[in-house]
mmCIF file of C-alpha atoms and ligand atoms in Angstrom:
data_model
loop_
_atom_site.group_PDB
_atom_site.id
_atom_site.type_symbol
_atom_site.label_atom_id
_atom_site.label_comp_id
_atom_site.label_asym_id
_atom_site.label_seq_id
_atom_site.Cartn_x
_atom_site.Cartn_y
_atom_site.Cartn_z
ATOM 1 C CA UNK X 1 0.273 -0.015 0.025
ATOM 2 C CA UNK X 2 1.287 3.366 -0.839
ATOM 3 C CA UNK X 3 -1.426 5.248 1.041
ATOM 4 C CA UNK X 4 -0.716 7.922 3.402
ATOM 5 C CA UNK X 5 -1.848 9.899 6.442
ATOM 6 C CA UNK X 6 -0.814 13.193 7.833
ATOM 7 C CA UNK X 7 0.789 13.940 11.253
ATOM 8 C CA UNK X 8 -0.085 16.708 13.215
ATOM 9 C CA UNK X 9 3.174 18.636 11.941
ATOM 10 C CA UNK X 10 1.530 18.464 8.363
ATOM 11 C CA UNK X 11 4.060 15.911 7.307
ATOM 12 C CA UNK X 12 2.769 13.006 5.160
ATOM 13 C CA UNK X 13 3.738 9.383 6.701
ATOM 14 C CA UNK X 14 2.922 6.136 4.543
ATOM 15 C CA UNK X 15 0.552 3.898 6.200
ATOM 16 C CA UNK X 16 2.542 0.900 5.712
ATOM 17 C CA UNK X 17 6.102 0.449 6.735
ATOM 18 C CA UNK X 18 8.782 -2.170 7.276
ATOM 19 C CA UNK X 19 9.405 -3.262 10.678
ATOM 20 C CA UNK X 20 13.059 -4.470 11.964
ATOM 21 C CA UNK X 21 12.977 -5.430 15.225
ATOM 22 C CA UNK X 22 14.961 -8.861 15.488
ATOM 23 C CA UNK X 23 16.511 -8.602 12.160
ATOM 24 C CA UNK X 24 20.354 -9.099 12.293
ATOM 25 C CA UNK X 25 22.496 -6.622 10.768
ATOM 26 C CA UNK X 26 22.945 -8.634 7.293
ATOM 27 C CA UNK X 27 19.146 -9.323 7.341
ATOM 28 C CA UNK X 28 18.184 -5.869 8.131
ATOM 29 C CA UNK X 29 20.160 -4.502 5.205
ATOM 30 C CA UNK X 30 18.662 -6.811 2.617
ATOM 31 C CA UNK X 31 15.117 -6.355 4.161
ATOM 32 C CA UNK X 32 15.152 -2.745 3.789
ATOM 33 C CA UNK X 33 16.966 -2.781 0.233
ATOM 34 C CA UNK X 34 14.169 -5.609 -1.109
ATOM 35 C CA UNK X 35 11.294 -3.255 0.468
ATOM 36 C CA UNK X 36 12.187 -0.058 -1.048
ATOM 37 C CA UNK X 37 12.872 -1.866 -4.512
ATOM 38 C CA UNK X 38 9.163 -3.135 -3.920
ATOM 39 C CA UNK X 39 7.702 0.406 -3.324
ATOM 40 C CA UNK X 40 7.792 0.733 0.345
ATOM 41 C CA UNK X 41 8.776 4.230 1.492
ATOM 42 C CA UNK X 42 8.524 3.818 5.169
ATOM 43 C CA UNK X 43 11.226 2.236 7.218
ATOM 44 C CA UNK X 44 11.043 1.882 11.250
ATOM 45 C CA UNK X 45 14.189 1.407 13.109
ATOM 46 C CA UNK X 46 15.184 1.921 16.962
ATOM 47 C CA UNK X 47 18.728 2.363 18.473
ATOM 48 C CA UNK X 48 18.203 -0.875 20.809
ATOM 49 C CA UNK X 49 17.595 -2.997 17.708
ATOM 50 C CA UNK X 50 21.248 -2.561 16.913
ATOM 51 C CA UNK X 51 20.747 -2.262 13.172
ATOM 52 C CA UNK X 52 20.674 1.303 12.710
ATOM 53 C CA UNK X 53 23.919 1.159 10.437
ATOM 54 C CA UNK X 54 22.776 -1.480 7.969
ATOM 55 C CA UNK X 55 19.169 0.115 7.898
ATOM 56 C CA UNK X 56 20.784 3.415 7.208
ATOM 57 C CA UNK X 57 23.175 1.975 4.752
ATOM 58 C CA UNK X 58 20.490 0.192 2.619
ATOM 59 C CA UNK X 59 18.371 3.541 2.729
ATOM 60 C CA UNK X 60 21.567 5.248 1.033
ATOM 61 C CA UNK X 61 22.072 2.330 -1.156
ATOM 62 C CA UNK X 62 18.577 2.171 -2.472
ATOM 63 C CA UNK X 63 18.959 4.857 -5.009
ATOM 64 C CA UNK X 64 15.546 6.594 -3.895
ATOM 65 C CA UNK X 65 16.039 10.196 -2.776
ATOM 66 C CA UNK X 66 16.319 10.429 0.957
ATOM 67 C CA UNK X 67 12.906 13.146 0.975
ATOM 68 C CA UNK X 68 10.784 10.318 -0.570
ATOM 69 C CA UNK X 69 11.449 8.062 2.385
ATOM 70 C CA UNK X 70 10.071 8.214 5.733
ATOM 71 C CA UNK X 71 12.484 7.073 8.396
ATOM 72 C CA UNK X 72 11.731 6.542 12.121
ATOM 73 C CA UNK X 73 14.237 5.455 15.066
ATOM 74 C CA UNK X 74 13.688 5.480 18.792
ATOM 75 C CA UNK X 75 15.279 6.745 21.952
ATOM 76 C CA UNK X 76 16.183 4.043 24.208
ATOM 77 C CA UNK X 77 15.437 4.126 28.056
ATOM 78 C CA UNK X 78 19.031 4.566 29.274
ATOM 79 C CA UNK X 79 19.270 8.190 27.291
ATOM 80 C CA UNK X 80 16.251 9.767 28.580
ATOM 81 C CA UNK X 81 17.957 12.574 30.324
ATOM 82 C CA UNK X 82 19.952 13.284 26.894
ATOM 83 C CA UNK X 83 17.608 12.696 23.966
ATOM 84 C CA UNK X 84 19.426 15.130 21.790
ATOM 85 C CA UNK X 85 22.704 13.325 22.079
ATOM 86 C CA UNK X 86 21.103 9.988 21.644
ATOM 87 C CA UNK X 87 19.723 11.245 18.295
ATOM 88 C CA UNK X 88 22.833 12.580 17.065
ATOM 89 C CA UNK X 89 24.459 9.209 17.718
ATOM 90 C CA UNK X 90 21.341 7.230 16.007
ATOM 91 C CA UNK X 91 21.883 9.626 12.916
ATOM 92 C CA UNK X 92 25.857 8.946 13.164
ATOM 93 C CA UNK X 93 24.919 5.230 13.008
ATOM 94 C CA UNK X 94 22.148 5.607 10.093
ATOM 95 C CA UNK X 95 24.475 7.940 8.295
ATOM 96 C CA UNK X 96 21.664 10.224 7.695
ATOM 97 C CA UNK X 97 21.359 13.842 8.169
ATOM 98 C CA UNK X 98 17.704 13.720 9.974
ATOM 99 C CA UNK X 99 15.083 11.275 10.727
ATOM 100 C CA UNK X 100 11.405 11.853 10.023
ATOM 101 C CA UNK X 101 10.117 10.688 13.277
ATOM 102 C CA UNK X 102 12.038 10.079 16.470
ATOM 103 C CA UNK X 103 10.041 8.114 19.370
ATOM 104 C CA UNK X 104 10.614 7.607 22.903
ATOM 105 C CA UNK X 105 10.630 3.892 22.804
ATOM 106 C CA UNK X 106 9.126 3.437 26.307
ATOM 107 C CA UNK X 107 7.686 5.811 28.969
ATOM 108 C CA UNK X 108 10.230 4.748 31.495
ATOM 109 C CA UNK X 109 13.852 5.584 32.063
ATOM 110 C CA UNK X 110 16.529 2.850 32.643
ATOM 111 C CA UNK X 111 19.636 3.247 34.603
ATOM 112 C CA UNK X 112 22.479 3.311 32.357
ATOM 113 C CA UNK X 113 25.189 0.246 32.781
ATOM 114 C CA UNK X 114 28.267 1.467 30.805
ATOM 115 C CA UNK X 115 28.173 5.042 30.399
ATOM 116 C CA UNK X 116 31.834 5.307 30.694
ATOM 117 C CA UNK X 117 32.633 3.119 27.767
ATOM 118 C CA UNK X 118 30.250 5.165 25.565
ATOM 119 C CA UNK X 119 27.844 2.013 25.474
ATOM 120 C CA UNK X 120 24.475 3.624 26.510
ATOM 121 C CA UNK X 121 22.354 0.772 25.228
ATOM 122 C CA UNK X 122 23.340 -1.838 27.847
ATOM 123 C CA UNK X 123 21.390 -1.643 31.059
ATOM 124 C CA UNK X 124 21.798 -3.111 34.648
ATOM 125 C CA UNK X 125 19.345 -5.607 35.787
ATOM 126 C CA UNK X 126 17.591 -4.934 39.260
ATOM 127 C CA UNK X 127 17.512 -7.495 41.990
ATOM 128 C CA UNK X 128 13.846 -8.465 40.996
ATOM 129 C CA UNK X 129 15.305 -9.764 37.535
ATOM 130 C CA UNK X 130 13.783 -6.826 35.724
ATOM 131 C CA UNK X 131 15.606 -3.923 33.849
ATOM 132 C CA UNK X 132 17.005 -1.415 36.377
ATOM 133 C CA UNK X 133 14.582 1.649 36.105
ATOM 134 C CA UNK X 134 15.773 5.172 36.599
ATOM 135 C CA UNK X 135 13.209 6.777 39.403
ATOM 136 C CA UNK X 136 15.927 9.182 40.502
ATOM 137 C CA UNK X 137 13.959 12.521 40.135
ATOM 138 C CA UNK X 138 12.901 11.565 36.608
ATOM 139 C CA UNK X 139 10.001 10.777 34.697
ATOM 140 C CA UNK X 140 8.909 10.460 31.173
ATOM 141 C CA UNK X 141 7.255 13.839 31.398
ATOM 142 C CA UNK X 142 10.792 15.398 31.819
ATOM 143 C CA UNK X 143 12.016 13.201 28.914
ATOM 144 C CA UNK X 144 9.174 14.633 26.561
ATOM 145 C CA UNK X 145 10.224 18.065 27.844
ATOM 146 C CA UNK X 146 13.393 17.620 26.147
ATOM 147 C CA UNK X 147 12.246 15.591 23.184
ATOM 148 C CA UNK X 148 9.914 18.400 22.090
ATOM 149 C CA UNK X 149 12.711 20.608 21.678
ATOM 150 C CA UNK X 150 14.394 18.192 19.039
ATOM 151 C CA UNK X 151 12.536 19.107 15.573
ATOM 152 C CA UNK X 152 13.851 22.767 15.828
ATOM 153 C CA UNK X 153 17.425 21.299 15.461
ATOM 154 C CA UNK X 154 16.309 20.000 12.003
ATOM 155 C CA UNK X 155 17.741 16.460 12.946
ATOM 156 C CA UNK X 156 14.094 15.055 13.179
ATOM 157 C CA UNK X 157 11.048 16.351 11.713
ATOM 158 C CA UNK X 158 8.664 15.110 14.320
ATOM 159 C CA UNK X 159 8.808 13.528 17.653
ATOM 160 C CA UNK X 160 6.407 10.912 19.073
ATOM 161 C CA UNK X 161 6.110 8.250 21.808
ATOM 162 C CA UNK X 162 5.840 4.514 21.721
ATOM 163 C CA UNK X 163 4.239 1.989 24.172
ATOM 164 C CA UNK X 164 2.177 4.833 25.888
ATOM 165 C CA UNK X 165 -1.235 3.708 27.223
ATOM 166 C CA UNK X 166 -4.049 6.250 27.512
ATOM 167 C CA UNK X 167 -3.187 7.170 31.149
ATOM 168 C CA UNK X 168 0.421 7.816 29.964
ATOM 169 C CA UNK X 169 -0.672 9.965 27.205
ATOM 170 C CA UNK X 170 -3.250 11.874 29.863
ATOM 171 C CA UNK X 171 -0.429 12.525 32.160
ATOM 172 C CA UNK X 172 1.884 13.835 29.621
ATOM 173 C CA UNK X 173 -0.805 16.281 27.582
ATOM 174 C CA UNK X 174 -1.694 17.478 31.028
ATOM 175 C CA UNK X 175 1.627 18.630 31.987
ATOM 176 C CA UNK X 176 2.215 22.639 31.900
ATOM 177 C CA UNK X 177 5.620 21.593 30.291
ATOM 178 C CA UNK X 178 4.291 19.832 27.538
ATOM 179 C CA UNK X 179 4.059 22.035 24.659
ATOM 180 C CA UNK X 180 4.166 19.619 21.475
ATOM 181 C CA UNK X 181 1.394 17.002 21.243
ATOM 182 C CA UNK X 182 3.310 13.725 20.121
ATOM 183 C CA UNK X 183 2.988 13.159 16.503
ATOM 184 C CA UNK X 184 2.237 9.355 16.702
ATOM 185 C CA UNK X 185 2.057 6.625 19.443
ATOM 186 C CA UNK X 186 3.616 3.378 18.338
ATOM 187 C CA UNK X 187 2.097 0.173 20.136
ATOM 188 C CA UNK X 188 1.554 -3.448 19.843
ATOM 189 C CA UNK X 189 -1.770 -3.865 17.773
ATOM 190 C CA UNK X 190 -3.330 -6.609 16.270
ATOM 191 C CA UNK X 191 -6.697 -8.700 16.222
ATOM 192 C CA UNK X 192 -5.675 -10.204 19.668
ATOM 193 C CA UNK X 193 -4.844 -6.990 21.055
ATOM 194 C CA UNK X 194 -7.294 -4.350 19.221
ATOM 195 C CA UNK X 195 -6.469 -1.440 21.774
ATOM 196 C CA UNK X 196 -9.951 0.077 20.840
ATOM 197 C CA UNK X 197 -9.629 2.635 23.762
ATOM 198 C CA UNK X 198 -6.329 3.707 22.929
ATOM 199 C CA UNK X 199 -7.022 3.921 19.007
ATOM 200 C CA UNK X 200 -9.998 6.316 19.734
ATOM 201 C CA UNK X 201 -8.384 8.384 22.373
ATOM 202 C CA UNK X 202 -5.480 9.031 20.001
ATOM 203 C CA UNK X 203 -7.729 9.807 16.848
ATOM 204 C CA UNK X 204 -9.317 12.210 19.485
ATOM 205 C CA UNK X 205 -6.202 13.865 19.977
ATOM 206 C CA UNK X 206 -4.539 13.897 16.437
ATOM 207 C CA UNK X 207 -1.899 11.268 17.497
ATOM 208 C CA UNK X 208 -1.383 9.044 14.649
ATOM 209 C CA UNK X 209 -1.262 5.493 15.866
ATOM 210 C CA UNK X 210 1.324 3.025 14.682
ATOM 211 C CA UNK X 211 1.002 -0.664 14.972
ATOM 212 C CA UNK X 212 4.105 -2.908 15.817
ATOM 213 C CA UNK X 213 3.899 -6.681 15.933
ATOM 214 C CA UNK X 214 0.747 -6.698 13.521
ATOM 215 C CA UNK X 215 1.270 -10.202 12.753
ATOM 216 C CA UNK X 216 1.736 -11.141 16.576
ATOM 217 C CA UNK X 217 5.586 -11.237 16.405
ATOM 218 C CA UNK X 218 7.554 -14.334 16.097
ATOM 219 C CA UNK X 219 5.993 -17.801 15.731
ATOM 220 C CA UNK X 220 2.666 -16.137 15.846
ATOM 221 C CA UNK X 221 -0.694 -17.992 16.524
ATOM 222 C CA UNK X 222 -2.597 -14.982 14.724
ATOM 223 C CA UNK X 223 -1.068 -16.511 11.391
ATOM 224 C CA UNK X 224 -2.817 -19.965 12.298
ATOM 225 C CA UNK X 225 -5.887 -18.409 13.717
ATOM 226 C CA UNK X 226 -8.912 -20.193 11.849
ATOM 227 C CA UNK X 227 -10.965 -17.166 11.321
ATOM 228 C CA UNK X 228 -7.891 -15.391 9.521
ATOM 229 C CA UNK X 229 -7.011 -18.711 7.560
ATOM 230 C CA UNK X 230 -10.604 -18.959 6.309
ATOM 231 C CA UNK X 231 -10.729 -15.303 5.167
ATOM 232 C CA UNK X 232 -7.297 -15.575 3.438
ATOM 233 C CA UNK X 233 -8.426 -18.522 1.537
ATOM 234 C CA UNK X 234 -11.488 -16.789 0.412
ATOM 235 C CA UNK X 235 -9.374 -13.995 -1.368
ATOM 236 C CA UNK X 236 -6.584 -16.092 -2.245
ATOM 237 C CA UNK X 237 -4.025 -14.126 -0.280
ATOM 238 C CA UNK X 238 -1.794 -15.040 2.909
ATOM 239 C CA UNK X 239 -2.981 -14.762 6.446
ATOM 240 C CA UNK X 240 -0.345 -11.964 7.121
ATOM 241 C CA UNK X 241 -2.120 -9.860 4.156
ATOM 242 C CA UNK X 242 -5.403 -10.257 5.994
ATOM 243 C CA UNK X 243 -4.001 -8.885 9.335
ATOM 244 C CA UNK X 244 -2.034 -6.202 7.506
ATOM 245 C CA UNK X 245 -5.356 -5.182 5.448
ATOM 246 C CA UNK X 246 -7.511 -5.180 8.733
ATOM 247 C CA UNK X 247 -5.016 -2.482 10.200
ATOM 248 C CA UNK X 248 -5.217 -0.461 7.007
ATOM 249 C CA UNK X 249 -9.002 -0.474 7.089
ATOM 250 C CA UNK X 250 -8.907 0.590 10.618
ATOM 251 C CA UNK X 251 -6.996 3.629 9.357
ATOM 252 C CA UNK X 252 -3.673 3.529 11.070
ATOM 253 C CA UNK X 253 0.056 3.000 10.144
ATOM 254 C CA UNK X 254 1.231 -0.754 10.527
ATOM 255 C CA UNK X 255 4.666 -2.041 10.508
ATOM 256 C CA UNK X 256 5.032 -5.767 9.245
ATOM 257 C CA UNK X 257 8.436 -7.140 9.890
ATOM 258 C CA UNK X 258 9.889 -9.656 7.701
ATOM 259 C CA UNK X 259 13.368 -10.391 6.451
ATOM 260 C CA UNK X 260 12.016 -12.812 3.705
ATOM 261 C CA UNK X 261 11.809 -11.132 0.308
ATOM 262 C CA UNK X 262 8.646 -12.580 -0.970
ATOM 263 C CA UNK X 263 6.790 -12.064 2.268
ATOM 264 C CA UNK X 264 8.241 -8.322 2.034
ATOM 265 C CA UNK X 265 6.525 -8.098 -1.544
ATOM 266 C CA UNK X 266 2.974 -9.885 -0.403
ATOM 267 C CA UNK X 267 2.842 -7.909 2.879
ATOM 268 C CA UNK X 268 2.884 -4.819 0.512
ATOM 269 C CA UNK X 269 -0.155 -5.850 -1.389
ATOM 270 C CA UNK X 270 -3.394 -4.340 -0.929
ATOM 271 C CA UNK X 271 -6.839 -5.961 -1.161
ATOM 272 C CA UNK X 272 -10.320 -4.804 -0.249
ATOM 273 C CA UNK X 273 -11.748 -6.482 2.850
ATOM 274 C CA UNK X 274 -15.368 -6.576 2.923
ATOM 275 C CA UNK X 275 -17.214 -5.142 5.973
ATOM 276 C CA UNK X 276 -18.409 -8.262 6.824
ATOM 277 C CA UNK X 277 -14.984 -10.022 7.103
ATOM 278 C CA UNK X 278 -13.596 -6.912 8.724
ATOM 279 C CA UNK X 279 -16.480 -7.451 11.541
ATOM 280 C CA UNK X 280 -15.416 -10.989 11.813
ATOM 281 C CA UNK X 281 -11.840 -10.045 12.675
ATOM 282 C CA UNK X 282 -13.066 -7.372 15.127
ATOM 283 C CA UNK X 283 -14.696 -10.168 16.623
ATOM 284 C CA UNK X 284 -11.950 -12.434 17.271
ATOM 285 C CA UNK X 285 -10.790 -10.715 20.722
ATOM 286 C CA UNK X 286 -14.340 -10.624 21.798
ATOM 287 C CA UNK X 287 -14.878 -14.061 21.744
ATOM 288 C CA UNK X 288 -11.552 -15.412 22.736
ATOM 289 C CA UNK X 289 -9.990 -12.423 25.001
ATOM 290 C CA UNK X 290 -7.133 -10.376 24.214
ATOM 291 C CA UNK X 291 -3.399 -11.436 24.014
ATOM 292 C CA UNK X 292 -0.299 -9.477 24.209
ATOM 293 C CA UNK X 293 2.813 -10.917 22.781
ATOM 294 C CA UNK X 294 5.554 -8.326 23.884
ATOM 295 C CA UNK X 295 5.677 -8.726 27.531
ATOM 296 C CA UNK X 296 5.814 -5.146 29.376
ATOM 297 C CA UNK X 297 6.661 -7.132 32.208
ATOM 298 C CA UNK X 298 9.805 -8.751 30.697
ATOM 299 C CA UNK X 299 10.509 -5.291 29.354
ATOM 300 C CA UNK X 300 10.823 -4.355 32.953
ATOM 301 C CA UNK X 301 8.428 -1.565 32.903
ATOM 302 C CA UNK X 302 6.346 -1.823 35.873
ATOM 303 C CA UNK X 303 4.772 1.791 35.349
ATOM 304 C CA UNK X 304 3.162 0.546 32.061
ATOM 305 C CA UNK X 305 -0.311 0.561 32.844
HETATM 306 P P1 A2P O 401 10.494 -13.560 8.649
HETATM 307 O O1 A2P O 401 11.165 -12.143 9.242
HETATM 308 O O2 A2P O 401 11.638 -14.503 9.058
HETATM 309 O O3 A2P O 401 10.093 -13.378 7.141
HETATM 310 P P2 A2P O 401 5.669 -8.896 13.249
HETATM 311 O O4 A2P O 401 5.565 -8.168 12.080
HETATM 312 O O5 A2P O 401 4.196 -9.002 14.038
HETATM 313 O O6 A2P O 401 6.609 -8.502 14.262
HETATM 314 O O7 A2P O 401 5.764 -10.343 12.747
HETATM 315 C C1 A2P O 401 7.086 -10.779 12.227
HETATM 316 C C2 A2P O 401 7.134 -12.202 12.220
HETATM 317 O O8 A2P O 401 6.181 -12.772 11.088
HETATM 318 C C3 A2P O 401 8.401 -12.527 11.666
HETATM 319 O O9 A2P O 401 8.718 -14.099 12.205
HETATM 320 C C4 A2P O 401 8.285 -12.892 10.204
HETATM 321 O O10 A2P O 401 9.445 -13.615 9.509
HETATM 322 C C5 A2P O 401 7.098 -13.250 10.100
HETATM 323 N N1 A2P O 401 6.138 -12.855 8.799
HETATM 324 C C6 A2P O 401 6.381 -11.812 8.359
HETATM 325 N N2 A2P O 401 5.560 -11.648 7.034
HETATM 326 C C7 A2P O 401 4.878 -12.836 7.051
HETATM 327 C C8 A2P O 401 4.063 -13.696 6.092
HETATM 328 N N3 A2P O 401 3.843 -12.819 5.024
HETATM 329 N N4 A2P O 401 3.806 -15.060 6.302
HETATM 330 C C9 A2P O 401 4.194 -15.572 7.248
HETATM 331 N N5 A2P O 401 5.005 -15.031 8.415
HETATM 332 C C10 A2P O 401 5.445 -13.670 8.181
#
């Protein structure tokens, strides 16, 4: 799909983008090149994915002018106190002059393990086995206060958040220090986790929703769901395409990850899901309950509510 929507900055964002979480360096390079060749114009990356360098190299090698591409990267928890520096480091790894969107990856600051080595991405584990949260006089509202200044530097065109709940967003928007409404909120979103309240809330505030793990991530049962399979057979498409086109019909950005060229190509193909089949997919979680694949508890974010 080459469809786009507008961010609250006025910039255009392609609805379909390539996700790169868990792609190795070589996989990420080949996947991004392959995706751009197939017509993708939106690539989603993050500092913690460890593949900004190959993602950026593929973008530069693609031959497509930079201004025709939409590139996102994300601020990791260990760098909440200095997003400006973190963005500079990301741009250095990407080999790009700017990104289109810079997101706060999680609403939680983490303690930094190896700041002396310049390795800001490693983090200590607390005695409870979770990532060590930085609660010393810090919170995501302070991070946002710094992040919102970055578009003025020209190093990112827009700023947004990721993994923010309705409560997190309400707290952020209520703060007198918040001058900029996030352009986007990137969250886990698929038929087992439709996030109806969050989607509606963001729509009301002009915050573009972006769906990560739209296929349910690694080894997903979503791709084996009998309702999804039946609809895929009816249209002669892959189950993944059903999930992607359900998201597109809901009207938000969707970021399927693949490192397989044939899947990268088929994931980009649009077909018209009937209202009836759309409803059938909406009903899956109503009948079977919701299921989250990315575990916020494992991520160590107790305050994610
Ligand atoms: P691979 O990258 O090996 O092609 P999500 O986007 O929800 O995180 O899901 C990513 C997972 O889904 C990856 O394991 C990816 O495998 C797999 N995947 C991506 N596209 C398809 C597809 N069209 N059919 C089946 N599996 C897919």
